[in-house]
Coordinates of C-alpha atoms in Angstrom, one line a residue:
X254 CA -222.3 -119.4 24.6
X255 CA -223.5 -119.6 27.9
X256 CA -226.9 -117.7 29.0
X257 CA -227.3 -116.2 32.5
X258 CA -230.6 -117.3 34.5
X259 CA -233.2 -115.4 35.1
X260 CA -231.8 -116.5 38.9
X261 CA -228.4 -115.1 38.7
X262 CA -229.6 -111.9 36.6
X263 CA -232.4 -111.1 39.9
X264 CA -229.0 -112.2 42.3
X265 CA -226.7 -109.7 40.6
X266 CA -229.5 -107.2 39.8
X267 CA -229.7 -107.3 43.7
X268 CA -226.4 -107.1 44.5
X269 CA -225.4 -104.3 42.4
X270 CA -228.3 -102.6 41.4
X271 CA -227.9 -100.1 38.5
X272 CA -224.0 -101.5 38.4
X273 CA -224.9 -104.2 36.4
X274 CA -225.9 -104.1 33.0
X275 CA -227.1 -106.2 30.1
X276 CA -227.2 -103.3 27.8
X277 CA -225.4 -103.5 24.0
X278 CA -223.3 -100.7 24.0
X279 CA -221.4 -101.3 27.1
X280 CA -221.2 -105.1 26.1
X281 CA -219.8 -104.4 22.9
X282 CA -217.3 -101.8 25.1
X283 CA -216.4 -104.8 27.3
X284 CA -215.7 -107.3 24.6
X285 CA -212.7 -106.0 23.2
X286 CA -209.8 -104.5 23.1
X287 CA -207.7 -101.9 21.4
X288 CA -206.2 -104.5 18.3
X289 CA -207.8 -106.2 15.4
X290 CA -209.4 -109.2 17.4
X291 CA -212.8 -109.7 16.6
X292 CA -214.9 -108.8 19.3
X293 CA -216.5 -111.3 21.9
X294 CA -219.3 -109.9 24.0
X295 CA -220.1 -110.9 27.4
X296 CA -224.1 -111.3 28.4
X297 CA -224.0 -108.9 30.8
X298 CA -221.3 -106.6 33.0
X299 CA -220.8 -106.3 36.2
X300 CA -219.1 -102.3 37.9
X301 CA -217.6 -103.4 40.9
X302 CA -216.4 -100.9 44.1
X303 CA -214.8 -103.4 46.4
X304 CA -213.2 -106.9 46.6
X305 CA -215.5 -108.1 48.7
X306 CA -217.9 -107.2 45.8
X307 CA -216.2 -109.0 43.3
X308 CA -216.1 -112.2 45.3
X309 CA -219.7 -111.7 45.5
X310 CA -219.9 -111.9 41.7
X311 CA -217.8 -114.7 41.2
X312 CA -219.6 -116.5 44.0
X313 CA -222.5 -116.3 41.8
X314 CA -221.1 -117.1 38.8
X315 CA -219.3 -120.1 39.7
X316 CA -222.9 -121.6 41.1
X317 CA -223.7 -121.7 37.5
X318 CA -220.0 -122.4 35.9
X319 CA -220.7 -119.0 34.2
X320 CA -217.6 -117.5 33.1
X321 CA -216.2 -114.1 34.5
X322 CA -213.6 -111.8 32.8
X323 CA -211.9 -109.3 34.0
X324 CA -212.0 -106.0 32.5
X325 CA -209.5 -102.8 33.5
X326 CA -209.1 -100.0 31.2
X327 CA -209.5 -101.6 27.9
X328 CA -206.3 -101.5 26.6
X329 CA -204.7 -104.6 25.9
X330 CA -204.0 -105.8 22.3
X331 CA -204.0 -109.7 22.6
X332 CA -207.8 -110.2 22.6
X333 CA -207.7 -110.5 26.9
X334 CA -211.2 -109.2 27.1
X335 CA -213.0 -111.0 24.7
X336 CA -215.8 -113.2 26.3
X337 CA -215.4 -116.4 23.7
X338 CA -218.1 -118.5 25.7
X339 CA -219.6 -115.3 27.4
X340 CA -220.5 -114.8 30.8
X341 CA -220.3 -111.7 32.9
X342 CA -217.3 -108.4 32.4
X343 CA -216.2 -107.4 35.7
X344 CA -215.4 -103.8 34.9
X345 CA -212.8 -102.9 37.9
X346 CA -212.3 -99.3 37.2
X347 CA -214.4 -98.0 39.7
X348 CA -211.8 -99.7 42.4
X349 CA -209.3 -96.8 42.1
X350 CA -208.5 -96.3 45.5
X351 CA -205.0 -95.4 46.7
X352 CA -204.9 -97.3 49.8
X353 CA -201.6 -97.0 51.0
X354 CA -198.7 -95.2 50.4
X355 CA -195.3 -95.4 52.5
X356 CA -192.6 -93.2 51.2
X357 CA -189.5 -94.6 53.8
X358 CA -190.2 -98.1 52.6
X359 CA -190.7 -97.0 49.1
X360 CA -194.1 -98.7 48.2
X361 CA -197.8 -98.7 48.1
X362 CA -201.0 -100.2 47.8
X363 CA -203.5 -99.6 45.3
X364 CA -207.2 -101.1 43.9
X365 CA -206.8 -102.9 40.4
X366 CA -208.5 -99.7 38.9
X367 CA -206.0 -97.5 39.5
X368 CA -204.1 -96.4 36.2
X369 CA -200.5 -95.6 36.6
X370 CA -200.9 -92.0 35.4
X371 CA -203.4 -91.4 38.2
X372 CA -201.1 -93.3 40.7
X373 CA -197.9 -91.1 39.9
X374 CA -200.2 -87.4 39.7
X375 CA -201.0 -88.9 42.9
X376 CA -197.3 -89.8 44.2
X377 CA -195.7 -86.4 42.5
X378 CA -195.5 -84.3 45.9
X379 CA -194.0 -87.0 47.7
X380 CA -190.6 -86.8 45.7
X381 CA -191.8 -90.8 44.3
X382 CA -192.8 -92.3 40.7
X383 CA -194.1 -96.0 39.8
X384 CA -191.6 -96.2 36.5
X385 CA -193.5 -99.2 34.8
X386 CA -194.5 -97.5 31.4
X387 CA -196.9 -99.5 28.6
X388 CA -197.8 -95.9 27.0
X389 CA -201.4 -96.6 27.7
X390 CA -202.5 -95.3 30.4
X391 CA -203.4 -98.8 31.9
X392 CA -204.7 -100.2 35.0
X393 CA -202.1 -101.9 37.2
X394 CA -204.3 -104.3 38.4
X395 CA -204.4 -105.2 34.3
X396 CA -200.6 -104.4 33.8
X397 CA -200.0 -106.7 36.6
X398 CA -202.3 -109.6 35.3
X399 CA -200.4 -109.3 31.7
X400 CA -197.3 -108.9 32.9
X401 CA -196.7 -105.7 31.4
X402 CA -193.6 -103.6 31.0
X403 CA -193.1 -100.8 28.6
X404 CA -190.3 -97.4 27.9
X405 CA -188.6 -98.0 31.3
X406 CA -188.6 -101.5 31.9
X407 CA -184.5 -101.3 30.8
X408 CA -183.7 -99.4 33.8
X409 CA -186.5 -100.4 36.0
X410 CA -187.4 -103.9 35.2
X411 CA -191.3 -105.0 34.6
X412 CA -194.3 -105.8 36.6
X413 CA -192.6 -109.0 37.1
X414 CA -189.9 -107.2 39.3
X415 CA -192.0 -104.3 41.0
X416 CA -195.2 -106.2 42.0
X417 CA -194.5 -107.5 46.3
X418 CA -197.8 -108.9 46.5
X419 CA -201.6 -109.2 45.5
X420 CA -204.9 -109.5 46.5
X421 CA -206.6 -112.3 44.4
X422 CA -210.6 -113.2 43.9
X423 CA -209.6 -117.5 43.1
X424 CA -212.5 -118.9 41.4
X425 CA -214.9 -120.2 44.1
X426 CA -214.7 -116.4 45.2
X427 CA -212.0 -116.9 48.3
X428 CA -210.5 -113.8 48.4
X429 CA -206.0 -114.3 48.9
X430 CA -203.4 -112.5 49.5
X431 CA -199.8 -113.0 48.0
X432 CA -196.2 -111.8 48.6
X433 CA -196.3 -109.4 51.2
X434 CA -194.4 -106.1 51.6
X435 CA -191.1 -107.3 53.1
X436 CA -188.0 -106.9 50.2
X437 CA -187.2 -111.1 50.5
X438 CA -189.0 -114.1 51.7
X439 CA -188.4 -117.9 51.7
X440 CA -191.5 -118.9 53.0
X441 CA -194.3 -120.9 50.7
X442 CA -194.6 -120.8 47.0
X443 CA -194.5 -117.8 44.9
X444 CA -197.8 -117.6 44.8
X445 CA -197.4 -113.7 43.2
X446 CA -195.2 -114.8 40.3
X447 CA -198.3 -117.0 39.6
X448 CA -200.6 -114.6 39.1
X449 CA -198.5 -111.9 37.6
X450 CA -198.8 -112.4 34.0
X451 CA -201.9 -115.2 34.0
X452 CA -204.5 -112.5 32.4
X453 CA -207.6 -113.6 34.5
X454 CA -206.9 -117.3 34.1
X455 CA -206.4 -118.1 37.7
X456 CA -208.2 -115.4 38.9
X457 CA -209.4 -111.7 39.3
X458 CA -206.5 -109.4 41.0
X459 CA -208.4 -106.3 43.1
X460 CA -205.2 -105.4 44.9
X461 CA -201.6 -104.3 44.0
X462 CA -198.5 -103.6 46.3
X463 CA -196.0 -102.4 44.4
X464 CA -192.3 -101.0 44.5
X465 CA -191.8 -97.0 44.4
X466 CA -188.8 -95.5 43.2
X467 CA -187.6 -92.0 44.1
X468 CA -187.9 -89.2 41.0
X469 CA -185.1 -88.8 39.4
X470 CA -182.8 -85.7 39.9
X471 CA -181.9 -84.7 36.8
X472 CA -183.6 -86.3 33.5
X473 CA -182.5 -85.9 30.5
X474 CA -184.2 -86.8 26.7
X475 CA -182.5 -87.0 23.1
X476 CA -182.9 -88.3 19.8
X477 CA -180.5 -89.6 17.6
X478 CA -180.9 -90.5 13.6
X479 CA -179.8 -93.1 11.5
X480 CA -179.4 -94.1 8.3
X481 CA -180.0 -97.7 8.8
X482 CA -181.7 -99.8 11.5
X483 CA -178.7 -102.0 11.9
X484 CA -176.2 -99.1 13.0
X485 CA -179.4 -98.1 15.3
X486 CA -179.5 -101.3 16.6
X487 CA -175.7 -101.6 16.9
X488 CA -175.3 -98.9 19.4
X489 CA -178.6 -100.1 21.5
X490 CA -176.6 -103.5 22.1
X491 CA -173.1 -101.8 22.7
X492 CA -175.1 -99.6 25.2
X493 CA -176.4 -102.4 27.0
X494 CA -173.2 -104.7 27.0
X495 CA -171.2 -101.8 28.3
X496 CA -173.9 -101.5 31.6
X497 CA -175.1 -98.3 30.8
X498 CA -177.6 -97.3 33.1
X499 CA -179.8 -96.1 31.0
X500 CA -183.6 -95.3 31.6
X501 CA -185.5 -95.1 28.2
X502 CA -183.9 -96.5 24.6
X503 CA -186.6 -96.8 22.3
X504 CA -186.2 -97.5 18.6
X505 CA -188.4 -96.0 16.0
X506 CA -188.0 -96.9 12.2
X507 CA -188.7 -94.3 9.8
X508 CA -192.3 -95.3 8.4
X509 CA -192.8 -94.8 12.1
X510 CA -191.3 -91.6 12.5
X511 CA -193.5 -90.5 9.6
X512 CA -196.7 -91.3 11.0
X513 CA -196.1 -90.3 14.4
X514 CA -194.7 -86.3 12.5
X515 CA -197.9 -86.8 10.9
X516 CA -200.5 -87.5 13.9
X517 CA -198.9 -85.4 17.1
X518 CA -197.3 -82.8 14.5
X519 CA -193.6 -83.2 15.1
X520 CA -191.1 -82.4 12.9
X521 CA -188.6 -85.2 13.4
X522 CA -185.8 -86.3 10.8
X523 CA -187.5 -89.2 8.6
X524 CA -184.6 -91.6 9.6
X525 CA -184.7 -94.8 11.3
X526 CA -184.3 -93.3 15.1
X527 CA -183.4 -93.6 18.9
X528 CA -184.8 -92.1 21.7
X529 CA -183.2 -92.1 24.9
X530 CA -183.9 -91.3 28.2
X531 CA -181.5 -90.6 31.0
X532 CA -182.0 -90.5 35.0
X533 CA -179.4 -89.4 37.9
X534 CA -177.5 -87.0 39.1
X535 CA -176.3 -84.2 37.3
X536 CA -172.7 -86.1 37.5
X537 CA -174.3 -89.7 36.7
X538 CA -176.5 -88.0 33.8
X539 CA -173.3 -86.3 32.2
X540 CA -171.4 -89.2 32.1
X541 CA -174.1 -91.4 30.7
X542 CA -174.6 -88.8 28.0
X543 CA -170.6 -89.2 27.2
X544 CA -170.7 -92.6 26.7
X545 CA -173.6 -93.1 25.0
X546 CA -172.8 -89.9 22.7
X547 CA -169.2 -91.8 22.0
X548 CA -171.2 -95.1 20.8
X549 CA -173.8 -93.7 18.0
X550 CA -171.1 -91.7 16.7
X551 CA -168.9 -94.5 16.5
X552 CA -172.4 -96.7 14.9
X553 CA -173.1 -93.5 12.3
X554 CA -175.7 -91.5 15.0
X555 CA -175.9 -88.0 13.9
X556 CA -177.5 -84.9 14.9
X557 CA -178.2 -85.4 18.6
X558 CA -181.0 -83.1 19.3
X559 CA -182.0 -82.8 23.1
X560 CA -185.4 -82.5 24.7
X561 CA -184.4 -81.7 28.3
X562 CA -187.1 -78.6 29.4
X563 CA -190.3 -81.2 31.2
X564 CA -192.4 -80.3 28.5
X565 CA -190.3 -81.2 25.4
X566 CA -189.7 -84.7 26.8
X567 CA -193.2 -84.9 27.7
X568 CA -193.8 -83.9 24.0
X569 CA -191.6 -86.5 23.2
X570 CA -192.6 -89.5 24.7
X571 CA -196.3 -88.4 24.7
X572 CA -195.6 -88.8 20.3
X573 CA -194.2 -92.2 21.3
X574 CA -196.7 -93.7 23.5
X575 CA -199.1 -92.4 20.5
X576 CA -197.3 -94.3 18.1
X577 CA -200.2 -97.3 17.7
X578 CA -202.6 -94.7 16.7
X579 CA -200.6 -92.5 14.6
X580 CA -199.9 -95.9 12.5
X581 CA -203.4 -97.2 12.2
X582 CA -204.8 -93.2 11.4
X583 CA -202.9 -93.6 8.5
X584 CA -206.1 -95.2 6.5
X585 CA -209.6 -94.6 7.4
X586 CA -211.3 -97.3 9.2
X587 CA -208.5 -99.3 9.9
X588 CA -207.8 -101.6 13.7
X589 CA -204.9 -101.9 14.5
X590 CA -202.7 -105.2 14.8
X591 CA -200.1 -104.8 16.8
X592 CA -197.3 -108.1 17.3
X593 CA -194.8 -108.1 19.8
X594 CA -191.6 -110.2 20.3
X595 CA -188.6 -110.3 22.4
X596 CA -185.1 -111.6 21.7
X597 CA -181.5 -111.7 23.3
X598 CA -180.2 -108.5 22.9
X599 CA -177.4 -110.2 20.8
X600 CA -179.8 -111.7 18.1
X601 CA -182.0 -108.4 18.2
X602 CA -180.3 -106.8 14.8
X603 CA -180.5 -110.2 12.9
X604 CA -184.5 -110.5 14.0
X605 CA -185.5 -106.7 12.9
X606 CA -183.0 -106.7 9.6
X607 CA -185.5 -110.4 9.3
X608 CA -188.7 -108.4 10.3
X609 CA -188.0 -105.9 7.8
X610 CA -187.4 -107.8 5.2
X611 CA -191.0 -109.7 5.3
X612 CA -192.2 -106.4 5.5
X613 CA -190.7 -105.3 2.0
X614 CA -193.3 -106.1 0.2
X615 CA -196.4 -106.1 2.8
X616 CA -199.3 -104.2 1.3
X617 CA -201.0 -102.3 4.6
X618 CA -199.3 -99.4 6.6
X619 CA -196.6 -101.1 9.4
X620 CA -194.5 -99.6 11.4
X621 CA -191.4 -101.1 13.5
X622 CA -190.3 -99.9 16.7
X623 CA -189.5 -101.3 20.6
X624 CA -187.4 -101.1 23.4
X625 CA -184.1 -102.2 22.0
X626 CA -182.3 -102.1 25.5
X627 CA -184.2 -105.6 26.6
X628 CA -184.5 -106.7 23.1
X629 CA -188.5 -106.4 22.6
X630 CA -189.8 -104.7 19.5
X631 CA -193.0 -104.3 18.0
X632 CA -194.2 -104.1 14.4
X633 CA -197.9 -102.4 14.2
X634 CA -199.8 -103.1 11.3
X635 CA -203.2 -100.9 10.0
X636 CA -205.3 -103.6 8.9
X637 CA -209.3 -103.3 7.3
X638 CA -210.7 -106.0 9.8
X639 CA -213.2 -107.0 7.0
X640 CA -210.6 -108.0 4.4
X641 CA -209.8 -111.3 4.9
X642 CA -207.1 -111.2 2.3
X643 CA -205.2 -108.5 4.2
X644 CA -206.0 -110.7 7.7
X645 CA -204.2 -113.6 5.7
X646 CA -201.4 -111.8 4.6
X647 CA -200.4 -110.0 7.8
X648 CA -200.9 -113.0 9.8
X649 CA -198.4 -114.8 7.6
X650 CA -196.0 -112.5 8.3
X651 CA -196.7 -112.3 12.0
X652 CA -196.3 -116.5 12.5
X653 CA -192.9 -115.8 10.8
X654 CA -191.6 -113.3 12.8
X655 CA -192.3 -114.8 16.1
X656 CA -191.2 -118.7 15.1
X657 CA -188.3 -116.7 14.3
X658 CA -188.2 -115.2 17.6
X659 CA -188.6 -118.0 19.2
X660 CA -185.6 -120.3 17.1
X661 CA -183.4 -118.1 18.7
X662 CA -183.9 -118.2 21.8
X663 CA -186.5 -115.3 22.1
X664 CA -190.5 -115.4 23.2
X665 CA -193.8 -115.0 21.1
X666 CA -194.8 -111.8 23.4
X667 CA -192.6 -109.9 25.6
X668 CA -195.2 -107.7 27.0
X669 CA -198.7 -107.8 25.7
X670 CA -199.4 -110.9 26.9
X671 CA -200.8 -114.4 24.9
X672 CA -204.8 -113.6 25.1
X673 CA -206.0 -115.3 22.2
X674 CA -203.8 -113.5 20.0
X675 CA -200.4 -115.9 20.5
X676 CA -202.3 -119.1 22.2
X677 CA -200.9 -120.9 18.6
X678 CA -196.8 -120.1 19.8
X679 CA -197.4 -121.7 23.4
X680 CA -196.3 -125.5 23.1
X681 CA -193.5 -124.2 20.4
X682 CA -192.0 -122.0 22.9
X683 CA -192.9 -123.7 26.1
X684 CA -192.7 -127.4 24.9
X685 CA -194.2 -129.9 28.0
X686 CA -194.4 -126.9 30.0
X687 CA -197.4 -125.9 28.7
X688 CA -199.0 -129.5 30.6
X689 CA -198.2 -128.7 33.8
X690 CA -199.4 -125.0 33.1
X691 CA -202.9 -126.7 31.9
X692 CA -202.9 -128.8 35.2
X693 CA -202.4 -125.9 37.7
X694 CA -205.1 -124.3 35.5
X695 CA -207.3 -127.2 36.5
X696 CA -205.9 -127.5 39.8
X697 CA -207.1 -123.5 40.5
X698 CA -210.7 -123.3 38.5
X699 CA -211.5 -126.9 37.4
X700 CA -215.0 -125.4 36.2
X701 CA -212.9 -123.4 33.9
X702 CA -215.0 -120.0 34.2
X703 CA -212.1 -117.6 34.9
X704 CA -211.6 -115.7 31.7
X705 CA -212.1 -119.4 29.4
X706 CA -209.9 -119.3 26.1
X707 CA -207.0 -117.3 27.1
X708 CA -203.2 -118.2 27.6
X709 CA -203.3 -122.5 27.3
X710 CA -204.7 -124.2 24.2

């Protein structure tokens, strides 16, 4: 692990004064995440205010090839944040400035720190919502570096589609700026695409323009119950072959629908379940209702119950977004280890009915569920991170589901992002892509201090 220098500590000490800190508890609060992964500390961590700040850092760091890893909210699940050869957390959440919002062009500009639950509180008067979803309440400078997604992405797309352009600390602390705020551009390489989705690797995004999207005029919430996943599963692929403009169609099996009853105090129908959302006009709404009514009946659906007043579907989704930690509170102690995959919508029943059958006989609380309408599901499993017997068995499992994912034509991670957690599936998905990814990594930070270990092999 690398040590800082009495040098750099004084230099940084300067720079930030009581910002930076070499203290225990808030390493051991930088050098994890939410998941199972073992955590990683970092030597010291660094609160930074501005971008001209964190160049500062990295400028610093990078005179001692002392790694630097960026740290948001805290939420991921892939092991981002763990410092494997240490170095120095940049903690961005103090950068949660709105800087610019522009409601006829239907965008804005925020600081990394910004959380997307604090951006849209902030956007409600103006009649405009940022739809991109995880269910954590997650920075977007961090949503936007793991490529995140989430409830809405079926309607709305994912960070992929509604980030225009960034600003970007590189690893010699030049401070970029990508995209730009215009709808289309030919000009230069996509220099955004590249750092959506590289988790730190490349380097440290303090800046995020991003597509708005006007709220919806009617919205509309239901649940609908099964009994079976594939008939569940049947009418989420009919809905989306049919072009169903649907906003929110989220699967949740029926150890899930336990847990969550359990941990937000629902009463829900302990069936294998969907929940959908619907956005439009009262018109648009009522036909999308029709159709999608017509399908689950057709697939067995029964007992459409509606959740349209704010709060109910607040209730609703809130129970939803909880469901991680209404699985892992089912045994005391436990981390939770959460695996995500996404297939072609067509092969999506074949890979749960698979998932659920390697879960027949798992011995820890799991839990299935996902957003079915772009063919990404989860299974969350409540592990003891001290039994290496139950570490063994789940991880079994896990490598099975996603080669499986990946033999048809799917991906090891549809949302959370590779961290540590899925660096093994790379090559096996990506094949002699993976080189040229390795030599752009060079290319960028040949001293290799921008969040070391993640992503490449």
């Amino acid at each position: 692990m690398t040590s800082l220098s009495p040098a750099l500590l004084q230099a940084l000490h300067a720079l930030l004064g009581d910002r930076f800190s070499t203290s225990v508890a808030l390493r051991e609060q930088h050098g994890r995440g939410e998941a199972h992964h073992a955590a990683a500390l970092p030597a010291a961590v660094a609160f930074a205010e501005t971008t001209a700040e964190v160049s500062e850092i990295v400028k610093l760091c990078a005179s001692e090839n002392i790694p630097v890893i960026a740290f948001g909210a805290g939420t991921s699940l892939e092991g981002h944040l763990s410092a494997v050869r240490g170095g120095v957390s940049i903690d961005l959440s103090r950068m949660s400035k709105i800087t610019r919002v522009s409601a006829e062009d239907l965008d804005c500009t925020v600081e990394a720190g910004v959380t997307r639950e604090q951006l849209n509180a902030y956007l409600r008067d103006s009649g405009l919502f940022f739809p991109i979803d995880p269910g954590a309440n997650a920075s977007l400078g961090g949503m936007a570096a793991t490529r995140a997604s989430g409830t809405n992405a079926v309607r709305y797309g994912t960070m992929r589609e509604n980030v225009l352009g960034l600003t970007v600390v590189l690893p010699n602390g030049q401070i970029i700026k990508t995209g730009g705020r215009a709808r289309k551009s030919s000009a230069g390489y996509d220099l955004t695409r590249l750092f959506v989705g590289s988790e730190g690797t490349l380097g440290i995004i303090t800046e995020v323009t991003l597509r708005l999207y006007g709220i919806p005029e009617t919205i509309s919430a239901a649940l609908c119950s099964f009994e079976d996943v594939q008939q569940a599963v049947a009418s989420a692929i009919q809905i989306v072959q049919l072009g169903i403009p649907i906003a929110r169609m989220e699967l949740m099996d029926r150890g899930l629908i336990k847990a969550v009853n359990a941990y937000s105090g629902l009463n829900m129908k302990i069936e294998d379940t969907l929940a959908f959302e619907f956005h439009g006009s009262p018109a648009g709404v009522a036909e999308q209702v029709e159709l999608v009514s017509a399908i689950v009946e057709e697939n067995g659906g029964k007992d459409f119950e509606w959740a349209n007043a704010p709060e109910e579907r607040n209730r609703l989704w809130k129970a939803r977004h909880n469901a991680f930690y209404a699985v892992v509170s089912q045994r005391p102690n436990a981390k939770g280890w959460s695996s995500d995959v996404c297939v072609p919508v067509s092969r999506l029943g074949d890979c749960i009915l698979e998932t659920r059958a390697l879960l027949k006989d798992c011995t820890v609380p799991t839990a299935i569920l996902g957003h079915v309408g772009d063919g990404n599901y989860h299974v969350v499993f409540a592990v003891d991170p001290n039994n290496a017997e139950e570490l063994v068995e789940v991880a079994a499992i896990n490598k099975k589901m996603v080669r499986h994912a990946i033999s048809v034509g799917g991906t090891s991670t549809g949302e959370h992002g590779v961290g540590t957690g899925k660096i093994a599936y790379l090559r096996e998905e990506h094949g002699d892509a993976v080189d040229l990814m390795s030599v752009i990594k060079r290319a960028v930070d040949p001293a290799g201090i921008m969040n070391p270990g993640k992503i490449l092999p």
